């Protein structure tokens, strides 16, 4: 596995008390250092170019963001820049691009880009939800230029990745799968959103009721996510790796444990092993409890650096019955049964 990271991600500043804080970069740095000291491969990213960003963002939007260079700006009620943010956002998208380049180039089977600001809420023409550029979408578009035909994106951030979904919703070569907290920010990601035109069936949304536990996630992974990704047969898997569904997270209401995140990552890595020689790139998104963020990142490093794949070690079911997961899986089977055998 290759880790793509830089201490410069701390330079993007948000207002005091903002959950997407520069301290998150300190956590990423600690994880990257541990990886390097253990003998792991670590590289610093180059900046994404305007042309690379323009594969998913509008030129007028890129100009608007470029105009905030050197100053603090409020782009949206949740999304702020500091003078350095544009430059750092280019490095975040560049890190996702570099991780994809290394994995598709064949020097590494797996990649992990430790980045901020996050990306999955950024639309073609709009910053939102702490996101400036859609790092994962830029990386997917980059993979296609390298000749990768089919890319599966799995987004386990607690919020729906509206930007990523919208950028690829008409594209049958990009499968977008999101599991998220239902009726929560940003408000999209209902189970009936299944893609448009030729892309119908290639958007899979699994909204879970607030309070979901590991066992709910295990149910939706085993009944929907793993079967769909397996049937899609991707040539590359990209994970929007947000950890704000964690039980310790301050801004959402799910109860996933650190082991639950390890198991989700292992489940999707297993499909990548089956379909595409384990070619998987994870790119960080949210995750706002610093301890949980670090713990989950260490689990992702452990899983992605394991040889081959093993069976996912889902935590033992607790006292809470997985009714939320069962309801989400049933709803997805009804909405998507005409596209996939579920
Ligand atoms: N204005 C990510 O996790 N909260 N973004 C809005 C009402 C926005 C989260 C609250 C949460 C954005 C990447
Ligand atoms: Zn999130």
CSV table of C-alpha atoms and ligand atoms in Angstrom, one decimal:
chain,number,residue,atom,x,y,z
A,1,UNK,CA,0.0,0.0,0.0
A,2,UNK,CA,1.0,3.6,-0.7
A,3,UNK,CA,0.0,6.5,1.6
A,4,UNK,CA,-0.2,9.9,0.0
A,5,UNK,CA,-0.1,12.7,2.6
A,6,UNK,CA,1.5,16.0,3.6
A,7,UNK,CA,1.7,18.1,6.7
A,8,UNK,CA,0.5,21.0,4.6
A,9,UNK,CA,-3.1,19.9,5.0
A,10,UNK,CA,-3.0,21.8,8.4
A,11,UNK,CA,-2.7,25.1,6.5
A,12,UNK,CA,-6.4,25.1,5.4
A,13,UNK,CA,-8.0,26.9,8.3
A,14,UNK,CA,-11.6,27.0,9.3
A,15,UNK,CA,-13.2,29.2,12.0
A,16,UNK,CA,-12.7,28.4,15.7
A,17,UNK,CA,-14.9,25.6,16.8
A,18,UNK,CA,-15.5,24.3,13.2
A,19,UNK,CA,-15.6,20.5,13.3
A,20,UNK,CA,-13.4,20.2,10.1
A,21,UNK,CA,-10.4,21.6,12.0
A,22,UNK,CA,-6.7,21.7,11.2
A,23,UNK,CA,-6.2,19.4,14.2
A,24,UNK,CA,-7.6,16.7,11.9
A,25,UNK,CA,-4.4,17.1,9.8
A,26,UNK,CA,-2.3,16.5,13.0
A,27,UNK,CA,-4.1,13.2,13.4
A,28,UNK,CA,-3.4,12.3,9.7
A,29,UNK,CA,0.2,13.2,10.1
A,30,UNK,CA,0.6,10.9,13.2
A,31,UNK,CA,-0.9,8.0,11.2
A,32,UNK,CA,1.3,8.8,8.2
A,33,UNK,CA,4.4,8.9,10.5
A,34,UNK,CA,3.6,5.6,12.1
A,35,UNK,CA,3.2,4.1,8.7
A,36,UNK,CA,6.6,5.5,7.5
A,37,UNK,CA,8.4,4.4,10.7
A,38,UNK,CA,7.0,0.9,10.1
A,39,UNK,CA,8.7,0.9,6.7
A,40,UNK,CA,5.6,1.8,4.7
A,41,UNK,CA,5.7,3.7,1.4
A,42,UNK,CA,4.7,7.4,1.8
A,43,UNK,CA,4.7,10.2,-0.8
A,44,UNK,CA,3.7,13.8,-0.8
A,45,UNK,CA,1.1,14.8,-3.3
A,46,UNK,CA,1.5,17.2,-6.2
A,47,UNK,CA,-1.3,19.8,-6.8
A,48,UNK,CA,-4.2,18.9,-9.1
A,49,UNK,CA,-4.1,21.0,-12.2
A,50,UNK,CA,-7.0,23.2,-13.4
A,51,UNK,CA,-7.5,20.7,-16.3
A,52,UNK,CA,-7.7,17.8,-13.9
A,53,UNK,CA,-10.3,19.6,-11.8
A,54,UNK,CA,-12.2,20.7,-14.9
A,55,UNK,CA,-13.1,17.1,-15.7
A,56,UNK,CA,-15.8,17.3,-13.0
A,57,UNK,CA,-16.0,21.1,-12.1
A,58,UNK,CA,-17.2,24.0,-14.2
A,59,UNK,CA,-14.6,26.5,-15.4
A,60,UNK,CA,-16.6,29.4,-13.9
A,61,UNK,CA,-16.6,27.6,-10.5
A,62,UNK,CA,-12.9,27.0,-10.6
A,63,UNK,CA,-12.3,30.7,-11.4
A,64,UNK,CA,-14.5,31.6,-8.4
A,65,UNK,CA,-12.5,29.4,-6.1
A,66,UNK,CA,-9.2,30.6,-7.5
A,67,UNK,CA,-10.3,34.2,-6.7
A,68,UNK,CA,-10.4,33.3,-3.0
A,69,UNK,CA,-6.6,32.7,-3.0
A,70,UNK,CA,-4.9,34.8,-0.4
A,71,UNK,CA,-8.0,35.6,1.6
A,72,UNK,CA,-10.6,34.2,3.9
A,73,UNK,CA,-14.0,33.7,2.4
A,74,UNK,CA,-17.3,32.1,3.3
A,75,UNK,CA,-18.4,30.0,0.4
A,76,UNK,CA,-21.5,28.4,2.0
A,77,UNK,CA,-23.0,28.4,5.6
A,78,UNK,CA,-20.6,25.6,6.5
A,79,UNK,CA,-17.7,26.1,4.1
A,80,UNK,CA,-14.9,28.6,4.7
A,81,UNK,CA,-11.5,29.4,3.2
A,82,UNK,CA,-8.3,30.8,4.7
A,83,UNK,CA,-5.7,32.5,2.5
A,84,UNK,CA,-4.0,29.1,1.9
A,85,UNK,CA,-7.1,27.1,1.2
A,86,UNK,CA,-7.1,27.1,-2.6
A,87,UNK,CA,-3.6,25.8,-2.7
A,88,UNK,CA,-4.3,23.2,-0.1
A,89,UNK,CA,-7.5,22.1,-1.8
A,90,UNK,CA,-5.4,21.5,-5.0
A,91,UNK,CA,-3.1,19.3,-2.9
A,92,UNK,CA,-6.1,17.3,-1.6
A,93,UNK,CA,-7.4,16.6,-5.1
A,94,UNK,CA,-3.9,16.0,-6.2
A,95,UNK,CA,-3.3,13.4,-3.5
A,96,UNK,CA,-6.4,11.4,-4.6
A,97,UNK,CA,-5.1,11.7,-8.2
A,98,UNK,CA,-1.6,10.5,-7.2
A,99,UNK,CA,-3.0,7.6,-5.2
A,100,UNK,CA,-5.0,6.5,-8.2
A,101,UNK,CA,-2.0,7.0,-10.5
A,102,UNK,CA,0.2,4.7,-8.4
A,103,UNK,CA,-2.4,2.0,-8.1
A,104,UNK,CA,-3.4,2.0,-11.7
A,105,UNK,CA,0.2,2.3,-12.7
A,106,UNK,CA,0.8,-1.0,-10.9
A,107,UNK,CA,3.5,-0.1,-8.4
A,108,UNK,CA,1.0,-0.6,-5.5
A,109,UNK,CA,-2.2,-2.5,-5.2
A,110,UNK,CA,-3.8,-0.2,-2.7
A,111,UNK,CA,-3.6,3.5,-1.9
A,112,UNK,CA,-4.7,5.8,0.9
A,113,UNK,CA,-4.9,9.5,0.5
A,114,UNK,CA,-5.0,11.3,3.8
A,115,UNK,CA,-6.6,14.7,2.8
A,116,UNK,CA,-8.5,17.7,3.9
A,117,UNK,CA,-10.6,19.6,3.0
A,118,UNK,CA,-12.9,16.7,2.2
A,119,UNK,CA,-14.7,16.5,-1.1
A,120,UNK,CA,-17.9,14.5,-1.6
A,121,UNK,CA,-20.4,17.4,-1.1
A,122,UNK,CA,-18.7,19.6,-3.7
A,123,UNK,CA,-20.8,19.9,-6.8
A,124,UNK,CA,-19.6,20.8,-10.3
A,125,UNK,CA,-20.5,24.4,-9.6
A,126,UNK,CA,-20.7,24.8,-5.8
A,127,UNK,CA,-18.7,24.4,-2.6
A,128,UNK,CA,-20.7,23.0,0.3
A,129,UNK,CA,-20.5,20.9,3.5
A,130,UNK,CA,-16.8,21.7,4.2
A,131,UNK,CA,-15.8,20.7,0.6
A,132,UNK,CA,-14.2,22.8,-2.1
A,133,UNK,CA,-13.1,20.3,-4.8
A,134,UNK,CA,-14.6,16.8,-5.1
A,135,UNK,CA,-11.4,14.9,-4.5
A,136,UNK,CA,-12.9,11.4,-5.2
A,137,UNK,CA,-14.7,12.5,-8.3
A,138,UNK,CA,-11.5,14.1,-9.6
A,139,UNK,CA,-9.7,10.9,-8.9
A,140,UNK,CA,-12.4,8.8,-10.7
A,141,UNK,CA,-12.2,11.1,-13.7
A,142,UNK,CA,-8.4,10.7,-13.7
A,143,UNK,CA,-8.6,6.9,-13.6
A,144,UNK,CA,-10.7,7.0,-16.7
A,145,UNK,CA,-8.0,9.0,-18.5
A,146,UNK,CA,-5.6,6.2,-17.6
A,147,UNK,CA,-7.8,3.7,-19.3
A,148,UNK,CA,-9.7,2.3,-16.4
A,149,UNK,CA,-13.2,1.3,-17.7
A,150,UNK,CA,-15.3,0.8,-14.7
A,151,UNK,CA,-14.9,2.4,-11.3
A,152,UNK,CA,-17.0,1.6,-8.1
A,153,UNK,CA,-17.2,4.3,-5.5
A,154,UNK,CA,-18.2,3.3,-2.0
A,155,UNK,CA,-19.0,6.2,0.3
A,156,UNK,CA,-19.4,5.2,4.0
A,157,UNK,CA,-19.2,8.8,5.3
A,158,UNK,CA,-22.3,9.4,7.4
A,159,UNK,CA,-23.5,12.1,5.0
A,160,UNK,CA,-24.7,11.4,1.5
A,161,UNK,CA,-22.1,12.3,-1.2
A,162,UNK,CA,-24.4,14.5,-3.3
A,163,UNK,CA,-21.6,15.9,-5.4
A,164,UNK,CA,-20.1,12.6,-6.4
A,165,UNK,CA,-23.6,11.1,-7.1
A,166,UNK,CA,-24.5,14.1,-9.3
A,167,UNK,CA,-21.3,14.1,-11.2
A,168,UNK,CA,-21.7,10.5,-12.3
A,169,UNK,CA,-25.4,9.8,-12.1
A,170,UNK,CA,-25.8,9.4,-15.9
A,171,UNK,CA,-22.6,7.3,-16.3
A,172,UNK,CA,-23.0,3.5,-16.3
A,173,UNK,CA,-19.2,3.1,-15.9
A,174,UNK,CA,-19.2,4.6,-12.5
A,175,UNK,CA,-21.1,2.9,-9.7
A,176,UNK,CA,-21.8,5.2,-6.8
A,177,UNK,CA,-22.8,3.4,-3.6
A,178,UNK,CA,-23.6,5.4,-0.4
A,179,UNK,CA,-24.6,4.3,3.1
A,180,UNK,CA,-25.6,7.3,5.2
A,181,UNK,CA,-27.8,8.7,7.9
A,182,UNK,CA,-31.4,9.1,6.6
A,183,UNK,CA,-33.0,12.6,6.4
A,184,UNK,CA,-29.7,14.3,7.4
A,185,UNK,CA,-27.4,16.8,5.7
A,186,UNK,CA,-27.3,17.4,2.8
A,187,UNK,CA,-30.9,16.0,2.3
A,188,UNK,CA,-30.2,13.9,-0.8
A,189,UNK,CA,-29.6,10.2,-1.1
A,190,UNK,CA,-33.0,8.7,-0.9
A,191,UNK,CA,-33.3,5.1,-1.9
A,192,UNK,CA,-35.3,6.0,-5.0
A,193,UNK,CA,-32.3,8.0,-6.4
A,194,UNK,CA,-31.0,5.2,-8.7
A,195,UNK,CA,-29.3,7.1,-11.5
A,196,UNK,CA,-30.5,8.7,-14.7
A,197,UNK,CA,-30.6,7.6,-18.4
A,198,UNK,CA,-27.8,5.2,-19.2
A,199,UNK,CA,-26.8,5.5,-15.6
A,200,UNK,CA,-30.0,4.1,-14.2
A,201,UNK,CA,-29.2,1.4,-11.6
A,202,UNK,CA,-25.6,2.6,-11.1
A,203,UNK,CA,-26.5,4.9,-8.2
A,204,UNK,CA,-27.2,2.9,-5.0
A,205,UNK,CA,-28.4,4.7,-1.9
A,206,UNK,CA,-28.8,3.1,1.5
A,207,UNK,CA,-30.2,5.6,3.9
A,208,UNK,CA,-30.2,4.2,7.5
A,209,UNK,CA,-32.3,5.5,10.4
A,210,UNK,CA,-30.4,7.4,13.0
A,211,UNK,CA,-28.9,5.2,15.7
A,212,UNK,CA,-27.6,2.4,13.4
A,213,UNK,CA,-25.0,0.1,14.9
A,214,UNK,CA,-22.3,-2.2,13.4
A,215,UNK,CA,-24.9,-5.0,12.8
A,216,UNK,CA,-27.0,-2.7,10.7
A,217,UNK,CA,-24.0,-1.9,8.5
A,218,UNK,CA,-23.1,-5.6,8.3
A,219,UNK,CA,-26.6,-6.3,7.0
A,220,UNK,CA,-26.5,-3.6,4.3
A,221,UNK,CA,-23.0,-4.6,3.3
A,222,UNK,CA,-23.7,-8.3,3.0
A,223,UNK,CA,-27.2,-8.0,1.4
A,224,UNK,CA,-26.7,-5.1,-0.9
A,225,UNK,CA,-23.3,-3.4,-1.1
A,226,UNK,CA,-21.1,-6.5,-1.7
A,227,UNK,CA,-23.5,-8.2,-4.1
A,228,UNK,CA,-23.9,-5.0,-6.2
A,229,UNK,CA,-20.2,-4.2,-6.4
A,230,UNK,CA,-19.5,-7.8,-7.2
A,231,UNK,CA,-22.0,-7.9,-10.1
A,232,UNK,CA,-20.7,-4.5,-11.4
A,233,UNK,CA,-17.2,-6.0,-11.7
A,234,UNK,CA,-15.2,-2.8,-11.3
A,235,UNK,CA,-11.7,-2.4,-12.6
A,236,UNK,CA,-10.9,-0.1,-9.6
A,237,UNK,CA,-12.6,0.6,-6.3
A,238,UNK,CA,-12.5,4.1,-4.7
A,239,UNK,CA,-13.6,4.5,-1.1
A,240,UNK,CA,-14.9,7.9,0.2
A,241,UNK,CA,-13.6,7.1,3.7
A,242,UNK,CA,-15.5,9.3,6.2
A,243,UNK,CA,-15.6,8.2,9.8
A,244,UNK,CA,-18.4,10.4,11.1
A,245,UNK,CA,-20.8,7.4,11.5
A,246,UNK,CA,-18.6,6.5,14.5
A,247,UNK,CA,-20.3,6.3,17.9
A,248,UNK,CA,-18.0,9.1,19.2
A,249,UNK,CA,-18.7,11.5,16.4
A,250,UNK,CA,-20.0,14.9,17.6
A,251,UNK,CA,-22.1,15.8,14.6
A,252,UNK,CA,-24.0,12.7,13.5
A,253,UNK,CA,-26.1,10.1,15.3
A,254,UNK,CA,-24.8,6.7,14.3
A,255,UNK,CA,-23.2,4.2,16.6
A,256,UNK,CA,-20.5,2.4,14.5
A,257,UNK,CA,-17.4,1.3,16.3
A,258,UNK,CA,-13.8,1.4,15.2
A,259,UNK,CA,-14.0,-2.4,14.5
A,260,UNK,CA,-17.1,-1.8,12.4
A,261,UNK,CA,-15.1,0.6,10.1
A,262,UNK,CA,-12.4,-2.0,9.8
A,263,UNK,CA,-15.0,-4.6,8.8
A,264,UNK,CA,-16.6,-2.3,6.2
A,265,UNK,CA,-13.2,-1.7,4.7
A,266,UNK,CA,-12.3,-5.4,4.7
A,267,UNK,CA,-15.7,-6.3,3.0
A,268,UNK,CA,-15.0,-3.9,0.2
A,269,UNK,CA,-11.4,-4.9,-0.1
A,270,UNK,CA,-12.5,-8.5,-0.5
A,271,UNK,CA,-14.7,-7.5,-3.5
A,272,UNK,CA,-11.8,-5.6,-5.0
A,273,UNK,CA,-9.6,-8.7,-4.6
A,274,UNK,CA,-12.2,-10.8,-6.5
A,275,UNK,CA,-12.9,-8.2,-9.2
A,276,UNK,CA,-9.8,-6.2,-9.8
A,277,UNK,CA,-6.7,-7.7,-8.2
A,278,UNK,CA,-7.3,-5.7,-5.1
A,279,UNK,CA,-7.0,-2.3,-6.8
A,280,UNK,CA,-8.5,0.0,-4.2
A,281,UNK,CA,-7.9,3.6,-3.3
A,282,UNK,CA,-9.3,5.2,-0.1
A,283,UNK,CA,-9.6,9.0,0.2
A,284,UNK,CA,-10.6,10.6,3.5
A,285,UNK,CA,-13.8,12.5,3.9
A,286,UNK,CA,-15.4,13.4,7.3
A,287,UNK,CA,-14.8,12.2,10.9
A,288,UNK,CA,-14.8,14.8,13.6
A,289,UNK,CA,-13.9,13.1,16.8
A,290,UNK,CA,-10.1,13.2,16.7
A,291,UNK,CA,-9.6,10.0,18.7
A,292,UNK,CA,-12.1,8.1,16.6
A,293,UNK,CA,-10.6,9.5,13.4
A,294,UNK,CA,-7.1,8.4,14.3
A,295,UNK,CA,-8.3,4.9,15.5
A,296,UNK,CA,-10.3,4.4,12.3
A,297,UNK,CA,-7.5,5.5,10.0
A,298,UNK,CA,-5.1,3.1,11.8
A,299,UNK,CA,-7.7,0.3,11.1
A,300,UNK,CA,-7.9,1.3,7.4
A,301,UNK,CA,-4.1,1.2,7.2
A,302,UNK,CA,-4.0,-2.2,8.8
A,303,UNK,CA,-6.7,-3.6,6.5
A,304,UNK,CA,-5.3,-2.2,3.3
A,305,UNK,CA,-1.8,-3.3,4.1
A,306,UNK,CA,-2.8,-6.9,4.9
A,307,UNK,CA,-1.8,-9.4,2.3
A,308,UNK,CA,-4.6,-10.7,0.1
A,309,UNK,CA,-7.9,-10.4,1.8
A,310,UNK,CA,-9.3,-12.2,4.8
A,311,UNK,CA,-12.9,-12.6,6.0
A,312,UNK,CA,-14.2,-9.4,7.5
A,313,UNK,CA,-14.3,-9.6,11.2
A,314,UNK,CA,-17.5,-7.9,12.0
A,315,UNK,CA,-18.0,-7.3,15.7
A,316,UNK,CA,-20.4,-9.7,17.4
A,317,UNK,CA,-24.0,-8.6,17.2
A,318,UNK,CA,-25.1,-6.8,20.4
A,319,UNK,CA,-28.4,-6.4,22.0
A,320,UNK,CA,-29.8,-4.0,19.4
A,321,UNK,CA,-31.5,-5.8,16.6
A,322,UNK,CA,-30.5,-4.6,13.1
A,323,UNK,CA,-33.9,-3.3,12.2
A,324,UNK,CA,-32.5,-0.2,10.6
A,325,UNK,CA,-30.2,-2.2,8.3
A,326,UNK,CA,-32.9,-4.7,7.4
A,327,UNK,CA,-35.3,-1.9,6.5
A,328,UNK,CA,-32.6,-0.2,4.4
A,329,UNK,CA,-31.7,-3.4,2.6
A,330,UNK,CA,-35.4,-4.2,1.9
A,331,UNK,CA,-36.0,-0.7,0.5
A,332,UNK,CA,-32.9,-1.0,-1.7
A,333,UNK,CA,-33.9,-4.5,-3.0
A,334,UNK,CA,-37.3,-3.0,-4.0
A,335,UNK,CA,-35.8,0.1,-5.7
A,336,UNK,CA,-32.9,-1.7,-7.4
A,337,UNK,CA,-34.1,-5.3,-7.9
A,338,UNK,CA,-34.7,-4.6,-11.6
A,339,UNK,CA,-31.0,-3.7,-12.1
A,340,UNK,CA,-29.2,-6.2,-9.8
A,341,UNK,CA,-30.0,-9.6,-8.5
A,342,UNK,CA,-30.5,-9.0,-4.8
B,1,LIG,N1,-26.0,23.8,8.4
B,1,LIG,C1,-18.5,16.1,5.6
B,1,LIG,O1,-18.6,15.2,6.5
B,1,LIG,N2,-23.6,20.4,8.6
B,1,LIG,N3,-19.2,17.2,5.6
B,1,LIG,C2,-24.6,21.3,8.3
B,1,LIG,C3,-26.6,22.6,9.1
B,1,LIG,C4,-22.7,20.1,7.5
B,1,LIG,C5,-20.3,17.4,6.6
B,1,LIG,C6,-25.4,21.7,9.5
B,1,LIG,C7,-22.0,18.8,7.6
B,1,LIG,C8,-21.0,18.6,6.4
B,1,LIG,C9,-17.5,16.0,4.6
B,2,LIG,ZN1,-19.6,13.5,6.6
